[in-house]
mmCIF file of C-alpha atoms in Angstrom:
data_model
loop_
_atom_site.group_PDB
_atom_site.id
_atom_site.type_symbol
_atom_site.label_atom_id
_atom_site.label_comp_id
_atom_site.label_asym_id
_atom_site.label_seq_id
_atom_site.Cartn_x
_atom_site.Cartn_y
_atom_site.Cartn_z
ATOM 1 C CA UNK A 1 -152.050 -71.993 -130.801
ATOM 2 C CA UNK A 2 -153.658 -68.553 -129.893
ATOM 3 C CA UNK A 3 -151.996 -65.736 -127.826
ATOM 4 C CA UNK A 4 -153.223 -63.148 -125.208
ATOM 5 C CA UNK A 5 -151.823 -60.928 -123.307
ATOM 6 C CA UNK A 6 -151.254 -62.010 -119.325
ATOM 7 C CA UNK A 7 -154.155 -60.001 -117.554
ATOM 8 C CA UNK A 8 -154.108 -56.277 -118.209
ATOM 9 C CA UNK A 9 -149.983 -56.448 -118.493
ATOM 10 C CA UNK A 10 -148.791 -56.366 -121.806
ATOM 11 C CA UNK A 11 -146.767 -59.584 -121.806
ATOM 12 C CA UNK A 12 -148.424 -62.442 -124.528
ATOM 13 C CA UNK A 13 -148.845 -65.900 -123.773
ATOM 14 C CA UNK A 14 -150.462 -68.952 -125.279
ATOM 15 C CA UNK A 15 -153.614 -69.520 -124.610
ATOM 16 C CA UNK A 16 -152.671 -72.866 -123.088
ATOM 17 C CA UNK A 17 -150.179 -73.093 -120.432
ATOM 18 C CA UNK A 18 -148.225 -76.084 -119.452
ATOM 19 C CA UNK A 19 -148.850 -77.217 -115.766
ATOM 20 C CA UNK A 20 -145.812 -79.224 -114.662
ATOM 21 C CA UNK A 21 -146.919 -80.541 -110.841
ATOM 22 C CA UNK A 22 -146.245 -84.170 -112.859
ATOM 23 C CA UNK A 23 -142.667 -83.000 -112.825
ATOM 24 C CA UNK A 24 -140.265 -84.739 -110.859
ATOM 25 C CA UNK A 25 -143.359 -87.238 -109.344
ATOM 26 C CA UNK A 26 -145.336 -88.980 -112.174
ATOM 27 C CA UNK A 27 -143.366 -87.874 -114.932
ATOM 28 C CA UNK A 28 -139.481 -88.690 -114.596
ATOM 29 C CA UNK A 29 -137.071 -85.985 -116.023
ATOM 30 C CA UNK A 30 -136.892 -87.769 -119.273
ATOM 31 C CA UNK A 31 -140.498 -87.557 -119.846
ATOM 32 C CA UNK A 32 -141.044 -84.236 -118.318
ATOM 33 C CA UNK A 33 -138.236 -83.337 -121.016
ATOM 34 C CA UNK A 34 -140.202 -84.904 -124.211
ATOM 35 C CA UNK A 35 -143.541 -82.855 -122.368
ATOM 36 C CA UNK A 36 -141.914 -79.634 -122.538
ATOM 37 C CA UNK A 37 -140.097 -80.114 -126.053
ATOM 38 C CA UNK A 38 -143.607 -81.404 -127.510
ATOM 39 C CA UNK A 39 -145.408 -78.010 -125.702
ATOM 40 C CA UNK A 40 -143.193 -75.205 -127.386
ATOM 41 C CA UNK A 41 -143.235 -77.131 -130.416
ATOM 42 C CA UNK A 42 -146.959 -76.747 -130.743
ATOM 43 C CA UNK A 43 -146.597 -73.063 -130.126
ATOM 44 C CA UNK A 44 -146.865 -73.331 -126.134
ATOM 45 C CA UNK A 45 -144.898 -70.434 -124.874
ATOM 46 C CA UNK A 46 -146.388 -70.520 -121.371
ATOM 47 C CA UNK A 47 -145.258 -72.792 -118.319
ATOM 48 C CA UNK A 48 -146.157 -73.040 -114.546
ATOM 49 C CA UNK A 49 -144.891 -74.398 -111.536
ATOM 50 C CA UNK A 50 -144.612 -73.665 -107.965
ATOM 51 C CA UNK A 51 -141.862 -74.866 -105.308
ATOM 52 C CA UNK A 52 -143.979 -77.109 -103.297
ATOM 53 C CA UNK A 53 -144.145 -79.097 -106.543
ATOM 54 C CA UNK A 54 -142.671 -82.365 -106.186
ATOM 55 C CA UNK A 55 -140.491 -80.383 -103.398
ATOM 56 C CA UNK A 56 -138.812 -78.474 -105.518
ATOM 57 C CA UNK A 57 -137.969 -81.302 -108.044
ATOM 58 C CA UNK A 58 -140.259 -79.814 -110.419
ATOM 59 C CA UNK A 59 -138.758 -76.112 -110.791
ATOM 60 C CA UNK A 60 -135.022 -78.164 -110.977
ATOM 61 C CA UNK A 61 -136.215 -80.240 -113.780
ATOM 62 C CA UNK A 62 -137.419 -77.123 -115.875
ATOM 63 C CA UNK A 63 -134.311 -75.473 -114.985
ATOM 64 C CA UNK A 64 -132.211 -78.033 -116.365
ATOM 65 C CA UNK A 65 -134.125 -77.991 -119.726
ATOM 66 C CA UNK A 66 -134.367 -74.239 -119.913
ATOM 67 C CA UNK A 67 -130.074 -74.139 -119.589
ATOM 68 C CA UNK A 68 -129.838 -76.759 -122.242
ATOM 69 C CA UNK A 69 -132.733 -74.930 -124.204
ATOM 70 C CA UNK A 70 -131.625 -71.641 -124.875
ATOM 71 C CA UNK A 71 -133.272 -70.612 -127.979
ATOM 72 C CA UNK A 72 -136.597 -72.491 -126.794
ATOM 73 C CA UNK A 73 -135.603 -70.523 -123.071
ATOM 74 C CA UNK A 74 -135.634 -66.787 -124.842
ATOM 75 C CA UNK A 75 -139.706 -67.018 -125.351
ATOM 76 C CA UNK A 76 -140.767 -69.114 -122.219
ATOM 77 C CA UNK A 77 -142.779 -67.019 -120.352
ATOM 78 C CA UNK A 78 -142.355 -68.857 -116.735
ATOM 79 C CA UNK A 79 -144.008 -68.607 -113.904
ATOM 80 C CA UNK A 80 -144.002 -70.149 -110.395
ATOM 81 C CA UNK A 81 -145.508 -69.757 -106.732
ATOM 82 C CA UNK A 82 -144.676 -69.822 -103.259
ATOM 83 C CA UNK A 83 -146.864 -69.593 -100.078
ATOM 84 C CA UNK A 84 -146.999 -73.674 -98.933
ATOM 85 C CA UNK A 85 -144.329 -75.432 -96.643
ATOM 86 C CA UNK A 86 -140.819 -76.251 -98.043
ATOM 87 C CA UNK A 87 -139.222 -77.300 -94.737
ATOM 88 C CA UNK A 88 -140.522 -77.531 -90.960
ATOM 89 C CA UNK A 89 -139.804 -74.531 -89.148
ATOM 90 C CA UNK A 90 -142.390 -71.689 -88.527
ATOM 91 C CA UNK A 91 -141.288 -68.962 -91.210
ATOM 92 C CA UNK A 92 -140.847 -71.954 -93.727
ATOM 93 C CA UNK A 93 -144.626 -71.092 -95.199
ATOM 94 C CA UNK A 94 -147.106 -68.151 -95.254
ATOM 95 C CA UNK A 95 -146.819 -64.966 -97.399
ATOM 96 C CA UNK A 96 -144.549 -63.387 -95.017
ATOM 97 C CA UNK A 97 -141.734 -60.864 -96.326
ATOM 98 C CA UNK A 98 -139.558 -63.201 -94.639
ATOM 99 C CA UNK A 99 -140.912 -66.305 -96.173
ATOM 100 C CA UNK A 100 -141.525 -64.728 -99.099
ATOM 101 C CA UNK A 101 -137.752 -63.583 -99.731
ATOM 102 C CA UNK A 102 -136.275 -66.985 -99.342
ATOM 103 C CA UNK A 103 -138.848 -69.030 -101.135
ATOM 104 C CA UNK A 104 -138.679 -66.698 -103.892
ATOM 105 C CA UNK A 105 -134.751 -66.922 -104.300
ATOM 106 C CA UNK A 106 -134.563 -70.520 -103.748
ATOM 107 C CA UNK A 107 -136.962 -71.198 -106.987
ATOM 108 C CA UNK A 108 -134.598 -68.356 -108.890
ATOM 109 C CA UNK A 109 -132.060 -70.919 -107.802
ATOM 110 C CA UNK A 110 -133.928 -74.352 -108.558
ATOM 111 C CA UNK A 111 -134.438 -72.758 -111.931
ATOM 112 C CA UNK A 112 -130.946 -71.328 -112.738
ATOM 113 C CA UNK A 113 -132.634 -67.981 -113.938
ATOM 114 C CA UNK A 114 -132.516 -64.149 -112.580
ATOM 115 C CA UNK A 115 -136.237 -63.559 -112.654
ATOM 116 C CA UNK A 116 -139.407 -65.077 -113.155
ATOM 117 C CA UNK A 117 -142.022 -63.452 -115.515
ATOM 118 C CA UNK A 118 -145.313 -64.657 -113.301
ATOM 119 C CA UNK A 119 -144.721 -64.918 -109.423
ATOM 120 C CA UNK A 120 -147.708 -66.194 -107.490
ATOM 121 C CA UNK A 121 -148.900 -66.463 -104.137
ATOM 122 C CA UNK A 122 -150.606 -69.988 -104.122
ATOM 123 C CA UNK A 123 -153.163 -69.615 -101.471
ATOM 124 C CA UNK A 124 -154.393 -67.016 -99.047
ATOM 125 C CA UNK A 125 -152.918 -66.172 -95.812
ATOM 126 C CA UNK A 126 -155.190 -65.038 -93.413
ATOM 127 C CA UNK A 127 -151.748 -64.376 -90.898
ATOM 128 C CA UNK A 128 -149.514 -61.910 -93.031
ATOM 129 C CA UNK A 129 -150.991 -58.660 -92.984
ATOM 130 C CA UNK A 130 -151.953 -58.321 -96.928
ATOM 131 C CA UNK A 131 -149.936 -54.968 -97.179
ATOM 132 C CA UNK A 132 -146.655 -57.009 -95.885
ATOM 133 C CA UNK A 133 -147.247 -59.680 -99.246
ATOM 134 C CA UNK A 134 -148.214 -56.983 -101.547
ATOM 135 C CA UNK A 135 -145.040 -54.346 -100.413
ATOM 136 C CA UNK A 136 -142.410 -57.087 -101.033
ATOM 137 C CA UNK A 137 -144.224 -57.994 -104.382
ATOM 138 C CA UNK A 138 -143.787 -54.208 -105.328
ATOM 139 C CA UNK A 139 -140.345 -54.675 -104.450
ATOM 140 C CA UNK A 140 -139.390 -57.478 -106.379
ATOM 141 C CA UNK A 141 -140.494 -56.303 -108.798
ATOM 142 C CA UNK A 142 -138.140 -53.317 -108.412
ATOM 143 C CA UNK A 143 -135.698 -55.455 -107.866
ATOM 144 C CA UNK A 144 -135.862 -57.181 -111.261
ATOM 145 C CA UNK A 145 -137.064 -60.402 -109.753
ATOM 146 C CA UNK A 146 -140.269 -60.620 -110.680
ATOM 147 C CA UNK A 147 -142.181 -59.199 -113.779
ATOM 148 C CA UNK A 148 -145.545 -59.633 -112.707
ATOM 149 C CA UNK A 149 -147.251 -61.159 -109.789
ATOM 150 C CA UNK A 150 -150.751 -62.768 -109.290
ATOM 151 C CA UNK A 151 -152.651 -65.080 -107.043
ATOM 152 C CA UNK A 152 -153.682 -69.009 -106.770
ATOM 153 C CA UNK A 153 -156.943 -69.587 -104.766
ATOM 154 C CA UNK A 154 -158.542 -66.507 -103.762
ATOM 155 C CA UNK A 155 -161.588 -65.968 -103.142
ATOM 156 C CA UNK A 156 -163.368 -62.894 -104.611
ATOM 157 C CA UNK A 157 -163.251 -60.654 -101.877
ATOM 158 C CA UNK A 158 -159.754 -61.172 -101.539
ATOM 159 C CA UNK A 159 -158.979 -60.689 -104.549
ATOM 160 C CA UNK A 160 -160.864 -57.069 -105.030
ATOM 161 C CA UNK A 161 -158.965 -56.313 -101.373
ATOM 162 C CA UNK A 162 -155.757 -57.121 -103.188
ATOM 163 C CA UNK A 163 -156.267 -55.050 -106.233
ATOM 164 C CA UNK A 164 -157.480 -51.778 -103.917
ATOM 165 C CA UNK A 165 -155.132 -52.107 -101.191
ATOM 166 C CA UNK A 166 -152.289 -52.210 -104.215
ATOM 167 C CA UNK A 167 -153.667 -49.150 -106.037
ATOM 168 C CA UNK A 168 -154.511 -47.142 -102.647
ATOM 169 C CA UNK A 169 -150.395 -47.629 -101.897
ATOM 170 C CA UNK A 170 -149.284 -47.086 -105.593
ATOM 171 C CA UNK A 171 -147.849 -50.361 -105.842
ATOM 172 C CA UNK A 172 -147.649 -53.024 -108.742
ATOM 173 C CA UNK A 173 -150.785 -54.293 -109.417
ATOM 174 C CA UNK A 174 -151.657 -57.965 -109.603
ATOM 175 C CA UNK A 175 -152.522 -59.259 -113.064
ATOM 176 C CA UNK A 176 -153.598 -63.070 -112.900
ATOM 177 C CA UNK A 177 -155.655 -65.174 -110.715
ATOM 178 C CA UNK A 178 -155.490 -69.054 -110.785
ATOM 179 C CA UNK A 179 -158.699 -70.713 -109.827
ATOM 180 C CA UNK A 180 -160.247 -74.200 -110.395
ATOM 181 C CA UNK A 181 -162.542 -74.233 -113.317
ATOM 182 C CA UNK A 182 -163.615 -76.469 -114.968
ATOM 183 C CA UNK A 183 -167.251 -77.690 -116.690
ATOM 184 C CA UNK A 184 -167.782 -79.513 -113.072
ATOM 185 C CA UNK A 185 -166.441 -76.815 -111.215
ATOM 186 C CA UNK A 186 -168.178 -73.104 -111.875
ATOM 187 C CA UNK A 187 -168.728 -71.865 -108.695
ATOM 188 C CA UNK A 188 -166.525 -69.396 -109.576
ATOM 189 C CA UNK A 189 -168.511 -67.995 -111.846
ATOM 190 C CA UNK A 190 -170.781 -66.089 -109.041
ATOM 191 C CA UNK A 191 -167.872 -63.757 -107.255
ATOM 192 C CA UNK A 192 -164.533 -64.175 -108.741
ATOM 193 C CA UNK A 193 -165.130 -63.914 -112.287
ATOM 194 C CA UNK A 194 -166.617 -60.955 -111.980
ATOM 195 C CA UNK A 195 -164.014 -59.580 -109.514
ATOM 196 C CA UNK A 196 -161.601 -60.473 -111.998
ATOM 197 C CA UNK A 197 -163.665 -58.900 -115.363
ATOM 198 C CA UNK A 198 -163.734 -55.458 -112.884
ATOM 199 C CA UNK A 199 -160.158 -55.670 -111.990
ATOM 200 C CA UNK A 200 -158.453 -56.502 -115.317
ATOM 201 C CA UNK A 201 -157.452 -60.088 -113.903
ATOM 202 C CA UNK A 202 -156.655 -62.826 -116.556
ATOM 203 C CA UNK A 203 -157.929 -66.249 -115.112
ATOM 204 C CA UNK A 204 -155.945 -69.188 -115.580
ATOM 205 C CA UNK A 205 -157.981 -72.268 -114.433
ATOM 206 C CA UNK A 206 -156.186 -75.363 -113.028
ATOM 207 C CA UNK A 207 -157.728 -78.989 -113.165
ATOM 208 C CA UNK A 208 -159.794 -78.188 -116.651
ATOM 209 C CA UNK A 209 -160.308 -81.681 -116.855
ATOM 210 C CA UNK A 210 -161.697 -82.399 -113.438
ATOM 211 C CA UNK A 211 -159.081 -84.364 -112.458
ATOM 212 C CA UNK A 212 -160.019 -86.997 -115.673
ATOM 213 C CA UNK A 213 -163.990 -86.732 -115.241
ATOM 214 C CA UNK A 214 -164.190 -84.794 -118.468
ATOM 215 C CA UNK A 215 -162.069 -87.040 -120.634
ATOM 216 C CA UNK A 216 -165.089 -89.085 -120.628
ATOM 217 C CA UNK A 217 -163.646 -92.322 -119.557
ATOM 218 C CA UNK A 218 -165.046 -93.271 -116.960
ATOM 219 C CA UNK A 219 -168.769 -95.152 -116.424
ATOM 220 C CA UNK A 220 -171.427 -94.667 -114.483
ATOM 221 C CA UNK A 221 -171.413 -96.691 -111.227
ATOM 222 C CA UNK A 222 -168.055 -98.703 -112.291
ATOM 223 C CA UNK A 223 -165.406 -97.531 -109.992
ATOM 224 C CA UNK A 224 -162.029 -96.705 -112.222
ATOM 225 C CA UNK A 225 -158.984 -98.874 -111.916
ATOM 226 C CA UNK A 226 -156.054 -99.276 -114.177
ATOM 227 C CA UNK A 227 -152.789 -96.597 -114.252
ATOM 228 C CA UNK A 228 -155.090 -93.605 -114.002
ATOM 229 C CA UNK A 229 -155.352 -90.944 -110.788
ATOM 230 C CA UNK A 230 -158.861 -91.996 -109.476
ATOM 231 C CA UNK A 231 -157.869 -95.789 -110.804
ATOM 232 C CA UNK A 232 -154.572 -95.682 -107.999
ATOM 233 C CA UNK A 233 -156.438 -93.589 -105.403
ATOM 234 C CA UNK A 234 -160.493 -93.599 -106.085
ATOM 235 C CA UNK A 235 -160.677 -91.337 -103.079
ATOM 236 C CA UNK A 236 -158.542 -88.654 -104.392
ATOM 237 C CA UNK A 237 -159.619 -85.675 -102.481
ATOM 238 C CA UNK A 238 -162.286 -83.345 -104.663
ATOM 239 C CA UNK A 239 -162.061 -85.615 -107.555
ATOM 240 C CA UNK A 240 -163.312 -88.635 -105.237
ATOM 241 C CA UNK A 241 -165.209 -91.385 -107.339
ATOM 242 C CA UNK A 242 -168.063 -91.712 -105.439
ATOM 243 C CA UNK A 243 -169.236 -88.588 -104.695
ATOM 244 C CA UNK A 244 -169.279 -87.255 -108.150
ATOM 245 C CA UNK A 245 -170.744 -90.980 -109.585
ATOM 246 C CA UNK A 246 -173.524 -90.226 -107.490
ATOM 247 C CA UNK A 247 -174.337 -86.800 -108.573
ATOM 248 C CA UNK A 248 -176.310 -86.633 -111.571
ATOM 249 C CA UNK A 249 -175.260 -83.200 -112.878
ATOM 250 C CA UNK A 250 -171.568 -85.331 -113.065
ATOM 251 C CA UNK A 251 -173.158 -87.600 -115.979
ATOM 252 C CA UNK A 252 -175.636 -84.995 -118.019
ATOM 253 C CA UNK A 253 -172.264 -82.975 -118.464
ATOM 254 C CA UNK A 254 -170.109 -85.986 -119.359
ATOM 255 C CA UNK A 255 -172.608 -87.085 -121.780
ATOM 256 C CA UNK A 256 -173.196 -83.555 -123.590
ATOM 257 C CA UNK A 257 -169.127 -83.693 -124.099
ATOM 258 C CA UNK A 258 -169.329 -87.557 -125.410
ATOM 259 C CA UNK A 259 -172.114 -86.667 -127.977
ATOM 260 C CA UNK A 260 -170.683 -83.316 -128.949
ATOM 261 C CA UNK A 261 -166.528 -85.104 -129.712
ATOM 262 C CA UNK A 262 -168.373 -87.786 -131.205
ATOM 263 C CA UNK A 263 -169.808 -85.592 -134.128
ATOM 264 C CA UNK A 264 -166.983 -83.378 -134.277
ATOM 265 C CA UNK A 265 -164.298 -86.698 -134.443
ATOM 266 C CA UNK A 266 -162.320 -85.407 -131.679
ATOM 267 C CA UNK A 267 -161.906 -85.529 -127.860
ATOM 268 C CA UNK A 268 -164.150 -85.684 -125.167
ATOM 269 C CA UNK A 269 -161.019 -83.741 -123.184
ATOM 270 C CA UNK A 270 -160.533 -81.453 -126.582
ATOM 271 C CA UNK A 271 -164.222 -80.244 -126.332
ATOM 272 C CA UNK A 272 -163.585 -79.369 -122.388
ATOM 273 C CA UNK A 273 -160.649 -77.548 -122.654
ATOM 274 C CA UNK A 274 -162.264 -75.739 -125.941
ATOM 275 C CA UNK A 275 -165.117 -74.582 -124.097
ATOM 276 C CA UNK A 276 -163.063 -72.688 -120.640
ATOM 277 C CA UNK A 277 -160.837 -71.393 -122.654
ATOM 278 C CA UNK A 278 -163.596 -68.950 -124.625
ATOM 279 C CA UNK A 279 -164.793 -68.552 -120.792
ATOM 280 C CA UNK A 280 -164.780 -64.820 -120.104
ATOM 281 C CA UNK A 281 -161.953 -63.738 -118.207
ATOM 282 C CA UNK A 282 -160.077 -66.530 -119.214
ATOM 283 C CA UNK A 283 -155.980 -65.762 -120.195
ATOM 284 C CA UNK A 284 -154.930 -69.313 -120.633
ATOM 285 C CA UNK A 285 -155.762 -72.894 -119.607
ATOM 286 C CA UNK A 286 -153.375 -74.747 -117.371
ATOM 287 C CA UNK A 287 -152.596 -78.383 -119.151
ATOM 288 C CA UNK A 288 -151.188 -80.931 -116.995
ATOM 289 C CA UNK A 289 -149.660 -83.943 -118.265
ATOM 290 C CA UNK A 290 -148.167 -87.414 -117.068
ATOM 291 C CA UNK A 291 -147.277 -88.074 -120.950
ATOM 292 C CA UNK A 292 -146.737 -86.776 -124.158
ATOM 293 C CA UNK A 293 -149.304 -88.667 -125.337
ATOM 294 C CA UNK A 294 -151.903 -87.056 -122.954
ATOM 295 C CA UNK A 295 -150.268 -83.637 -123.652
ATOM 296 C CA UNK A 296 -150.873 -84.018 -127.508
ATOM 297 C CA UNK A 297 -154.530 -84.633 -127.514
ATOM 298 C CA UNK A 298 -155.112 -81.860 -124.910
ATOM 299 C CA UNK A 299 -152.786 -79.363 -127.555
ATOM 300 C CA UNK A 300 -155.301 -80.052 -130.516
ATOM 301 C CA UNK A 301 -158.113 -78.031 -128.229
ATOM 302 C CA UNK A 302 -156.038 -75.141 -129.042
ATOM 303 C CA UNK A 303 -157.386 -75.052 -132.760
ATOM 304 C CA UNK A 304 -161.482 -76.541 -131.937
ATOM 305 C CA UNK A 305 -163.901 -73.477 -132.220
ATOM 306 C CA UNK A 306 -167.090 -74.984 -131.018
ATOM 307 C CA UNK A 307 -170.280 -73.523 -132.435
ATOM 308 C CA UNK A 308 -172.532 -71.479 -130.573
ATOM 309 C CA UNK A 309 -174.875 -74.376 -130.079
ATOM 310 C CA UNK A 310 -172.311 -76.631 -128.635
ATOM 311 C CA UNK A 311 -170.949 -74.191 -126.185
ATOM 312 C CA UNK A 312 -174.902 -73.630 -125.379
ATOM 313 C CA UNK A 313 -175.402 -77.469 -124.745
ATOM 314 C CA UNK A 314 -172.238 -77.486 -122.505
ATOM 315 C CA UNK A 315 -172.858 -74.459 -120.433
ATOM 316 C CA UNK A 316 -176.670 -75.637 -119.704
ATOM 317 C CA UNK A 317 -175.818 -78.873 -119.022
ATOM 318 C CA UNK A 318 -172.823 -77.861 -116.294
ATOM 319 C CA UNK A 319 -175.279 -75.622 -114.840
ATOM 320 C CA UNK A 320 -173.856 -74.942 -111.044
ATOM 321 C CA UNK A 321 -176.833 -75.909 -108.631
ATOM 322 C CA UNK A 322 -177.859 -72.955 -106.745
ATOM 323 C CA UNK A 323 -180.146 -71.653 -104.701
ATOM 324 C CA UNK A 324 -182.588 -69.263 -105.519
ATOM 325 C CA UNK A 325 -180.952 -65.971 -103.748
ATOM 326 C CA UNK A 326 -178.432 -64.554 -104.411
ATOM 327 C CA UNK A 327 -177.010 -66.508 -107.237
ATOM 328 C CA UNK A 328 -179.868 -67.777 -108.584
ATOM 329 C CA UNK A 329 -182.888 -66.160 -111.393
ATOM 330 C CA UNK A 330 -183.953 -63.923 -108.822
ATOM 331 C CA UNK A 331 -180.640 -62.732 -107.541
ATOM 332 C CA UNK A 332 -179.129 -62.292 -110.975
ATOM 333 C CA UNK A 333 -182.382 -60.166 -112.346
ATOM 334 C CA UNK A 334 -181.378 -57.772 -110.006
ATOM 335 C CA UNK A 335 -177.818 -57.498 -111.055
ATOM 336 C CA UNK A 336 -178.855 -54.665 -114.286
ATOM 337 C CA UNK A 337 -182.397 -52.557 -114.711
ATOM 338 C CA UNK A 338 -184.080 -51.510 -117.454
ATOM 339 C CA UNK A 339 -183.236 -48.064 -118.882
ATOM 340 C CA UNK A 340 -187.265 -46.984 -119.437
ATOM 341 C CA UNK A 341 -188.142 -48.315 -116.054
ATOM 342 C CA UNK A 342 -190.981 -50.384 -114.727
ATOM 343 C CA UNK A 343 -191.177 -54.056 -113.154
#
């Protein structure tokens, strides 16, 4: 397992967290037990949840094991989120101060600790007045609550608004950004990586396998079935079968990964996760598991350096289709200049 440090804070973390939105829904508390025991084991030192997670069944679950975990507990570093709905009434959602304060000390609660390292606010709220979210951050953590706080979702603009309006006030500054990213997903790539390269922001993609695509088993134009997420619902929301079956981009990428794990002998999902987490910006790759199994084969990424020719085969391959302007050849030549001048 490698370490970095979380963004531009000085706290270190694996460079593969473990995502635990299985907790409490398709992993039981047994399993979600064996996940987290196999994770530090291999080095993992890194763990995320949010309270919306299984409604709150998740952050209980990794409370229990943290109390009966001590020495395991000391070098967790943990982090959750709050922004979604965790009951019916208007201030039970947003990224109000109100809101804010209870959702934050009801996860302290559901995990039976003091503080959280990583507090994030897991989508934008165009409602709250962003100085409102980013004051009460500042306060908690003051108050010892929080170590460090960071986003889920933003877009770049928001983002870069965050990180000025922060500085501009003299408050704590954000230091982590969780986006989905994936070799399928890199739209990212034209606004907020950059935003978070100038700002200091550690990435920390979620869905690095596309939601299975890029464990390479599935097959062209035969619909998944069997005890798999597009296999129980093959109109899962962005990860819907036919939509991404019928794009060819979907299958050049899925290939590349099949005939680069094939001459390596490993994964298809090893190679994936390999390639983001050299991505620039990157702090550490979210890993979600429904068994131990599943987490095991995903760990083993954590040691596969692909060559320079690999990552070259993946990157062209998962290409994101653009447009010319601004994104693409003739918006990004005039992104630098040449120093002697000239066309």
């Amino acid at each position: 397992m490698q370490y970095r440090t979380l963004g531009r804070s000085g706290a270190v973390v694996s460079s593969h967290c473990l995502g635990t939105m299985t907790f409490g829904s398709e992993a039981d508390e047994a399993t979600s037990g064996a996940i987290l025991e196999t994770f530090v084991e291999a080095g993992g030192t890194f763990v995320d949840t949010a309270d919306v997670y299984s409604g709150g069944a998740s952050e209980e679950i990794i409370g229990r094991w943290l109390a009966t975990h001590p020495t395991e507990a000391s070098q967790v570093v943990l982090a959750t989120k709050g922004r979604f709905p965790m009951g019916e009434g208007p201030n039970d959602l947003g990224l109000s101060r109100r809101h804010l304060r209870d959702a934050l000390d009801a996860s302290l609660r559901r995990l039976g600790v003091e503080h959280v390292d990583l507090y994030q606010m897991h989508a934008w709220d165009a409602v709250t007045p962003l100085e409102e979210t980013l004051r009460f951050l500042d306060d908690a953590v003051t108050a010892g609550k929080i170590s460090y706080y960071g986003f889920s979702n933003y877009l770049g603009w928001q983002l870069t608004k965050a990180v000025h309006t922060a500085a501009a006030h003299g408050w704590a500054a954000p230091v982590t950004l969780q986006p989905q990213y994936n070799l399928l997903v890199r739209d990212i790539e034209h606004e907020v990586v950059p935003a978070s390269l100038d700002a200091g922001i550690g990435l920390l993609p979620w869905s690095p396998l596309a939601g299975g695509w890029l464990t390479g088993k599935y097959e062209r134009d035969v619909p998944p079935s069997g005890a798999t997420r597009l296999g129980e619902n093959p109109q899962r929301g962005m990860e819907a079968w036919q939509g991404r079956n019928d794009d060819e981009r979907t299958w050049r990428v899925v290939d590349t990964l099949r005939e680069i794990a094939d001459a390596r002998g490993v994964s298809a999902s090893q190679v994936a996760l390999s390639w983001l987490a050299d991505r620039p910006a990157v702090t550490s790759v979210i890993l979600g598991a429904r068994t131990v199994e599943q987490l095991s084969d995903n760990l083993a990424a954590a040691d596969l350096v692909l060559t320079e020719d690999e990552t070259t085969r993946l990157t062209d391959a998962s290409a994101p289709q653009v447009d010319d302007y601004p994104y693409g050849t003739a918006g990004v030549a005039q992104r630098s200049r040449r120093l002697t001048g000239g066309r």
